[in-house]
mmCIF file of C-alpha atoms in Angstrom:
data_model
loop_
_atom_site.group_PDB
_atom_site.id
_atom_site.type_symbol
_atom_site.label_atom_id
_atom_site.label_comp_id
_atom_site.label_asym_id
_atom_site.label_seq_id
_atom_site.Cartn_x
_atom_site.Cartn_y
_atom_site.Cartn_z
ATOM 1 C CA UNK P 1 46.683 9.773 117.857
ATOM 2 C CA UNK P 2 42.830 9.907 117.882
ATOM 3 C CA UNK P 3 42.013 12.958 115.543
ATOM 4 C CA UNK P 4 37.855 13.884 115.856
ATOM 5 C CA UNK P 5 35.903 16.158 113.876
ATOM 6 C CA UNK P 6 32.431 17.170 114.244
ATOM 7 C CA UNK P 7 31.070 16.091 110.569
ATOM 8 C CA UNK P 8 31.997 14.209 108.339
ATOM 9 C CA UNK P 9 30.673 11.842 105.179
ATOM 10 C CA UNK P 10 31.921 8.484 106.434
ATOM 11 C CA UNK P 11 35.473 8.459 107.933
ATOM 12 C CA UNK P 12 36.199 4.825 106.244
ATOM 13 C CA UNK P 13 35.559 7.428 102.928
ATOM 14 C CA UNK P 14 37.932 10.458 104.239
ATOM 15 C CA UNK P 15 41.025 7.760 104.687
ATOM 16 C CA UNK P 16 40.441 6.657 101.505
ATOM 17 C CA UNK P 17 40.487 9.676 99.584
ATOM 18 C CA UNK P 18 43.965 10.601 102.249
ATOM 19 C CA UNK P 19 45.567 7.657 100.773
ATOM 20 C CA UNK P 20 44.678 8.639 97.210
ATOM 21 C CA UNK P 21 46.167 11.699 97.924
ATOM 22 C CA UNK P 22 49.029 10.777 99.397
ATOM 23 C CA UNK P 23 48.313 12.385 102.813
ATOM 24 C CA UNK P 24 47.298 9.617 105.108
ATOM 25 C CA UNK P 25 47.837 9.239 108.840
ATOM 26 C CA UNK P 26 49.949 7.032 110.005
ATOM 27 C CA UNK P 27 49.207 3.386 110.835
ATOM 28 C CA UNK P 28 46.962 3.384 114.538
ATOM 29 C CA UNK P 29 46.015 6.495 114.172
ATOM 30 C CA UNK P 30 42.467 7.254 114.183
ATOM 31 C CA UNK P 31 39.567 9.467 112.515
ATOM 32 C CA UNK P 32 36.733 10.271 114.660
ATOM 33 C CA UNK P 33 33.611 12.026 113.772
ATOM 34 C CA UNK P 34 30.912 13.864 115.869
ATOM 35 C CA UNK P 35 28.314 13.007 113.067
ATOM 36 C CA UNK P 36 28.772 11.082 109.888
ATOM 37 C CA UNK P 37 26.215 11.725 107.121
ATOM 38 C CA UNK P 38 26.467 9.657 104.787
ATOM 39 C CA UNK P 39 27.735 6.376 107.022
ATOM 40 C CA UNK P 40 27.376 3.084 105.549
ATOM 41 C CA UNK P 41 28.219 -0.701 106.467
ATOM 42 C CA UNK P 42 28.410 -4.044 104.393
ATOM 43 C CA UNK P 43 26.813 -4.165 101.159
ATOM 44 C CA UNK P 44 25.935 -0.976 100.670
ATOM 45 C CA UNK P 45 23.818 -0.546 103.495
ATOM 46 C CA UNK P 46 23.420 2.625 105.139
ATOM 47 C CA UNK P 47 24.219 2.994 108.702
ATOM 48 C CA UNK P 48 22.593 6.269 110.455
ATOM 49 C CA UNK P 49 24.502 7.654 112.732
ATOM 50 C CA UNK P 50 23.644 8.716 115.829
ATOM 51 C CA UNK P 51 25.064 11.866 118.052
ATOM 52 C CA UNK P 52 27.159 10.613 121.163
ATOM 53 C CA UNK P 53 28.071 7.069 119.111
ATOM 54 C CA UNK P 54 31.842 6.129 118.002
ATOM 55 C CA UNK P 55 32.236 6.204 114.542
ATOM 56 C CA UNK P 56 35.764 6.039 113.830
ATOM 57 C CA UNK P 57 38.764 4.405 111.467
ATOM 58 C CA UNK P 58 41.723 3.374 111.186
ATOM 59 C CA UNK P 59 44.451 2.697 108.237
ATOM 60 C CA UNK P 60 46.666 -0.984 108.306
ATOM 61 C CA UNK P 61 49.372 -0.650 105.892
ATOM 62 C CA UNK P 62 49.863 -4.581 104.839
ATOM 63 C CA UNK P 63 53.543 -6.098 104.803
ATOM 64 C CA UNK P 64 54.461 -9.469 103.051
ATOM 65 C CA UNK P 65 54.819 -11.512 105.729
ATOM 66 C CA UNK P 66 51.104 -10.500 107.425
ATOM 67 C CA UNK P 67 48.014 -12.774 107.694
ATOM 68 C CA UNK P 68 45.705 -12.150 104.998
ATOM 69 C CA UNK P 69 43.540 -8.856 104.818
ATOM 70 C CA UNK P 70 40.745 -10.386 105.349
ATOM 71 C CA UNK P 71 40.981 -11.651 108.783
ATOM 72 C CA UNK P 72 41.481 -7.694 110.024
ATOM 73 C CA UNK P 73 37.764 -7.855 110.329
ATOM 74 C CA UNK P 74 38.066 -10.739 112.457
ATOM 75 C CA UNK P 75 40.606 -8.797 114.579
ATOM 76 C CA UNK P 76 39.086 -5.795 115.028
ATOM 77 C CA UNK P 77 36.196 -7.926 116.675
ATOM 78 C CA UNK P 78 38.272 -9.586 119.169
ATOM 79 C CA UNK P 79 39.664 -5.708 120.162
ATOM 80 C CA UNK P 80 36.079 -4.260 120.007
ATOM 81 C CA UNK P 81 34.567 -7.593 122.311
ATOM 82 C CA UNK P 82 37.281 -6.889 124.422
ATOM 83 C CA UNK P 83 36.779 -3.090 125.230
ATOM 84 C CA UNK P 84 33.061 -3.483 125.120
ATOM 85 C CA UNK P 85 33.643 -6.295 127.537
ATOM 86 C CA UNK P 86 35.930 -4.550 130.106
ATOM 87 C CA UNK P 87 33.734 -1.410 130.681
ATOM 88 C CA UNK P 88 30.348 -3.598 130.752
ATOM 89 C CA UNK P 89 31.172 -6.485 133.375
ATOM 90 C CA UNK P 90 28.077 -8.255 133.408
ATOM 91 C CA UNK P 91 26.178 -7.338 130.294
ATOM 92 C CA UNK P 92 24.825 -10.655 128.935
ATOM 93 C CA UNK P 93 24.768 -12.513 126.322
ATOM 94 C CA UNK P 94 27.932 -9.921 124.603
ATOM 95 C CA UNK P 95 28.901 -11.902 120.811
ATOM 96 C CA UNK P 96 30.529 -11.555 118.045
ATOM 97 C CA UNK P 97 28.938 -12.802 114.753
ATOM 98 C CA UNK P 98 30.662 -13.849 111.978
ATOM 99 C CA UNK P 99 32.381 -11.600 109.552
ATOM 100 C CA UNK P 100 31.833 -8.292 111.043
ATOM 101 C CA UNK P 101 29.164 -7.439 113.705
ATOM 102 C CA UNK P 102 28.996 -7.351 117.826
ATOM 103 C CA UNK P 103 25.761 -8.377 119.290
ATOM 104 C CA UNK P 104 24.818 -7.782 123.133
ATOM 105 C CA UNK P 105 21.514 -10.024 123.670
ATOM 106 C CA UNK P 106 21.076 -10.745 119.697
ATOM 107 C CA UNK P 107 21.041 -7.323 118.729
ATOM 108 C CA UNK P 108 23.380 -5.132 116.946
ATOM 109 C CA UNK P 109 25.434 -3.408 119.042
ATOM 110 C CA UNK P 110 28.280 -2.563 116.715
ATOM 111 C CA UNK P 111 29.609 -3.004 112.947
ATOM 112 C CA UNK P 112 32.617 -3.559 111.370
ATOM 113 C CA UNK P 113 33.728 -2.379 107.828
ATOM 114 C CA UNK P 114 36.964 -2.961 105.881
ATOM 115 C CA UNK P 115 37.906 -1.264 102.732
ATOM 116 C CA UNK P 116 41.316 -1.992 100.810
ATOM 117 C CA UNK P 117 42.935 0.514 98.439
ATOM 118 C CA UNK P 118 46.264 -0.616 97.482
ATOM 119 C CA UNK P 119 48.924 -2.030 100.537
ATOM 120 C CA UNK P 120 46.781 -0.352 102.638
ATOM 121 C CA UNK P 121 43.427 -1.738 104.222
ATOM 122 C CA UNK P 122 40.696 0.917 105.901
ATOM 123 C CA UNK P 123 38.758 -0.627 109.261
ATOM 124 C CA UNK P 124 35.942 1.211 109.864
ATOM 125 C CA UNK P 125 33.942 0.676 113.434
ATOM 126 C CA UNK P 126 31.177 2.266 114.762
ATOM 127 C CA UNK P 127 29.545 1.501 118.186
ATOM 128 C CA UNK P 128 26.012 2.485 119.479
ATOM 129 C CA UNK P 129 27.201 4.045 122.396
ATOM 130 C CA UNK P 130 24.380 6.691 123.043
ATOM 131 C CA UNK P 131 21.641 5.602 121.270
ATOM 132 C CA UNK P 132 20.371 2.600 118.527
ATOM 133 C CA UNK P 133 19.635 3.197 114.708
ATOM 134 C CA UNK P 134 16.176 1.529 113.452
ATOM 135 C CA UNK P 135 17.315 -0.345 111.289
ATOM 136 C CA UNK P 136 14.770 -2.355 108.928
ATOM 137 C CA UNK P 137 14.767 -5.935 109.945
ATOM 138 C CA UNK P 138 17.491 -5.969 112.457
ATOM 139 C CA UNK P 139 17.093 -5.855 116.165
ATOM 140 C CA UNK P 140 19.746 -2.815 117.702
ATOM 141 C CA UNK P 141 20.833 -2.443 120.987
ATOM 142 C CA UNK P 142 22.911 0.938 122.419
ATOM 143 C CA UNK P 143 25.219 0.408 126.055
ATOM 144 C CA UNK P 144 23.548 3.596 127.131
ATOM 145 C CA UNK P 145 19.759 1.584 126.751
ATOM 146 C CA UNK P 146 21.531 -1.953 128.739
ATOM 147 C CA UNK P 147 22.448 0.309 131.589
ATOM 148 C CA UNK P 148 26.340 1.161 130.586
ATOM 149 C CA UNK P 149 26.976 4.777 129.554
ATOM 150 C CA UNK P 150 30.177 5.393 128.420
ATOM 151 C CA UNK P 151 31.444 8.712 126.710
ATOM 152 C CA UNK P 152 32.887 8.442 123.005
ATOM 153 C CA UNK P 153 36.215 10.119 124.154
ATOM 154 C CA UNK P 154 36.532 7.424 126.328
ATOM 155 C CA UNK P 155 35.774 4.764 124.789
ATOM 156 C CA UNK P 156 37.905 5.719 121.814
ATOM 157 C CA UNK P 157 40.743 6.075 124.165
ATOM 158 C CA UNK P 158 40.105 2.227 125.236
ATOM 159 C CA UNK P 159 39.327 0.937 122.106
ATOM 160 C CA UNK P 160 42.745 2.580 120.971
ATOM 161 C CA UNK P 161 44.523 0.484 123.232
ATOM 162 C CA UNK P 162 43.059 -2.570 122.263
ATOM 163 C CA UNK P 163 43.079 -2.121 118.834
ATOM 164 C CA UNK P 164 47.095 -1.787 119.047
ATOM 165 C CA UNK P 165 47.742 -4.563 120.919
ATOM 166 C CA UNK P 166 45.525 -6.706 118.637
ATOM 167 C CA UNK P 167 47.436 -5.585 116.089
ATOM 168 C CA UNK P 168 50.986 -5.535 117.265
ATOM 169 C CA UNK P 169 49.917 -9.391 117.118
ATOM 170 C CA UNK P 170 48.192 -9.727 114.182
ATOM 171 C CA UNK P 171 51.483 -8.264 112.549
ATOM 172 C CA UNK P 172 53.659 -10.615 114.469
ATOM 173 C CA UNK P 173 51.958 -13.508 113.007
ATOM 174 C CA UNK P 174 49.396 -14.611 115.934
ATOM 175 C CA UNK P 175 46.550 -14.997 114.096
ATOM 176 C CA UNK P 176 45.847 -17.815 115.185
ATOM 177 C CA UNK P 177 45.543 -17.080 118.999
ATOM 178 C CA UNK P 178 43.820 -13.713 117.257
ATOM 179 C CA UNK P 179 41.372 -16.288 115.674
ATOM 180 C CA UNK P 180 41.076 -18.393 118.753
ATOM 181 C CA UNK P 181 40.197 -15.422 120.857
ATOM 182 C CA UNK P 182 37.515 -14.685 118.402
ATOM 183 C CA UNK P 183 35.796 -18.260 118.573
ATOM 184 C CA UNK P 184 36.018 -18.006 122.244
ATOM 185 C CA UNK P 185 33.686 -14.497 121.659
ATOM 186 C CA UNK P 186 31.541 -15.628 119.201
ATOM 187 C CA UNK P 187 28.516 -18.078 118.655
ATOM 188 C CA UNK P 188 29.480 -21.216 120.281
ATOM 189 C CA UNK P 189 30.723 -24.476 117.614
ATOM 190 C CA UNK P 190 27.402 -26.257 117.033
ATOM 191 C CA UNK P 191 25.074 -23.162 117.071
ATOM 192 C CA UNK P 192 22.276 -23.890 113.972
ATOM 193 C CA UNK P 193 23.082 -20.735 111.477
ATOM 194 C CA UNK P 194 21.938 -20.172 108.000
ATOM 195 C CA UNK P 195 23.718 -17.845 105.186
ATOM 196 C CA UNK P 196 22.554 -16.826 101.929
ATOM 197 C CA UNK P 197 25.670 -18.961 99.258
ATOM 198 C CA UNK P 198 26.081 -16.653 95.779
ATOM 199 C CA UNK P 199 25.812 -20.240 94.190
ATOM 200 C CA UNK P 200 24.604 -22.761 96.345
ATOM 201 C CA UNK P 201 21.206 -20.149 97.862
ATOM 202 C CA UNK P 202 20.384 -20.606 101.302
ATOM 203 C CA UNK P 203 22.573 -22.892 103.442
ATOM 204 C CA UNK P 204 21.684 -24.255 107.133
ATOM 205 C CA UNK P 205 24.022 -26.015 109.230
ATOM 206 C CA UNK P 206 25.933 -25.784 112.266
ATOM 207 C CA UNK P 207 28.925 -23.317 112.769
ATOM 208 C CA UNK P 208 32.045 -25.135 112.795
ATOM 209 C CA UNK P 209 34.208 -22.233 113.195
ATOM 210 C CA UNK P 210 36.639 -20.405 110.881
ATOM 211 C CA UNK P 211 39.280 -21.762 108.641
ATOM 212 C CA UNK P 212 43.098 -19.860 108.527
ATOM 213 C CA UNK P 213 41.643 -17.602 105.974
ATOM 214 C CA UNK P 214 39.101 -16.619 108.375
ATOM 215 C CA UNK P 215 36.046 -18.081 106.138
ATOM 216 C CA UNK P 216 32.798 -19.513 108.640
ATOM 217 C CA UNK P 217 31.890 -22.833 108.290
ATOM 218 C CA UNK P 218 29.073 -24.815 108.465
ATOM 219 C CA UNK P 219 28.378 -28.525 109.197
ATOM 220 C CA UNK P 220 25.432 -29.501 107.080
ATOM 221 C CA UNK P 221 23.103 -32.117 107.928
ATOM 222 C CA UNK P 222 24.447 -34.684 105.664
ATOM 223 C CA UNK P 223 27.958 -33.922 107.609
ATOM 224 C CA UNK P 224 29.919 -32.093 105.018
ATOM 225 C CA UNK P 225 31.126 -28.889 105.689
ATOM 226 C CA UNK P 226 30.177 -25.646 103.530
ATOM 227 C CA UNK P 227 32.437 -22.771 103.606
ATOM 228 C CA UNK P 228 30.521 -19.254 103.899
ATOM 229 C CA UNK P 229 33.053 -16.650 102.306
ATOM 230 C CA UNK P 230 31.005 -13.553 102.302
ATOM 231 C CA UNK P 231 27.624 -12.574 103.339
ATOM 232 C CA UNK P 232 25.701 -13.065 106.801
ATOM 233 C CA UNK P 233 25.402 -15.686 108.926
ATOM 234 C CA UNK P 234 22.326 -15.559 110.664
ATOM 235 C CA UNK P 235 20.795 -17.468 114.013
ATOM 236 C CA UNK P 236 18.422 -19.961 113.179
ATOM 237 C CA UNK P 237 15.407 -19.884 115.341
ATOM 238 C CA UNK P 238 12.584 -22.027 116.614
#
């Protein structure tokens, strides 16, 4: 069920406070907003919304025998690369970069954000559909700009059906044709990256994909490999 309303203060938020409450939807079902106010992605950042965009989320409830939480971000990119991917045959350069964004060209097209509140983890997507945030320092892109309009009914509807049959198989224990499927998306193995490391400050090496708990890795020059467990991994450029 895909319910919309047409404001809100960040849907990721609203499920939250529904599963304080007691009064969540049930697992696939999804919150969609017209306009969200007071939207915001990783770190704290805020995320402007923008009318005729998805902004939408979605509740997991986590079982014992599941892959770790973590690697939902990780799904939900292989679902949103793949709905992205079947309306725009032919859009270039379409990636996913490592934990949480889509890119279409190198810039962002859409973000992921997961927030956990007991046995129950909250993915949060929103898509530039209609039209691109500025965003300080990052380069954004919108399908409607590249030349593939796309209505946010209808694209929710798609990205519904991906989303379930990513997770029917994260929840059956594929995650690791989940995580090859998201390497096969994303940046190719080799590709020069650079993260800022909590202890280690700014690392450069070569992305040598994602370990079982979906962590990046990179290949440093003196051939030992770094693992990047949060933060952004970012191209590294001429």
């Amino acid at each position: 069920m895909i319910e919309t309303v047409p404001e809100i203060g960040s849907t990721n938020a609203a499920l939250l406070a529904r599963l304080a409450s007691g009064d969540a939807p049930g697992e696939g079902d999804w919150l969609v907003a017209d306009r969200q106010v007071s939207g915001r992605g990783r770190a704290g950042r805020v995320w402007t919304d923008g009318f005729g965009n998805f902004m939408g989320s979605t509740i997991v409830h986590l079982q014992s025998s599941d892959p770790p939480p973590q690697t939902l971000s990780l799904v939900a990119g292989v679902a949103l690369h793949d709905t992205v991917a079947a309306h725009c045959p032919g859009l270039a350069d379409l990636a996913l970069k490592w934990p949480n964004d889509l890119l279409a060209g190198g810039a962002k097209l859409a973000g992921i954000l997961l927030e956990r509140q007991g046995d129950a983890v909250v993915v949060g997507i929103g898509v530039n559909l209609a039209q691109a945030p500025d965003v300080p320092g990052r380069s954004t892109a919108a399908l409607a700009e590249l030349g593939f309009p796309i209505a946010r009914d209808a694209f929710a509807q798609l990205l519904d059906q991906r989303w379930q049959l990513a997770l029917a198989r994260w929840h059956s224990g594929d995650w690791s044709g989940l995580r090859a499927d998201w390497l096969a998306a994303a940046h190719p193995v080799g590709t020069l990256l650079s993260a800022h490391d909590h202890d280690h400050g700014q690392v450069t090496g070569a992305f040598a994909g994602i370990d079982p708990f979906g962590v990046a890795l990179l290949r440093l020059a003196d051939g030992k490999v770094h693992a990047i467990h949060a933060g952004d991994l970012e191209h590294v450029r001429d």
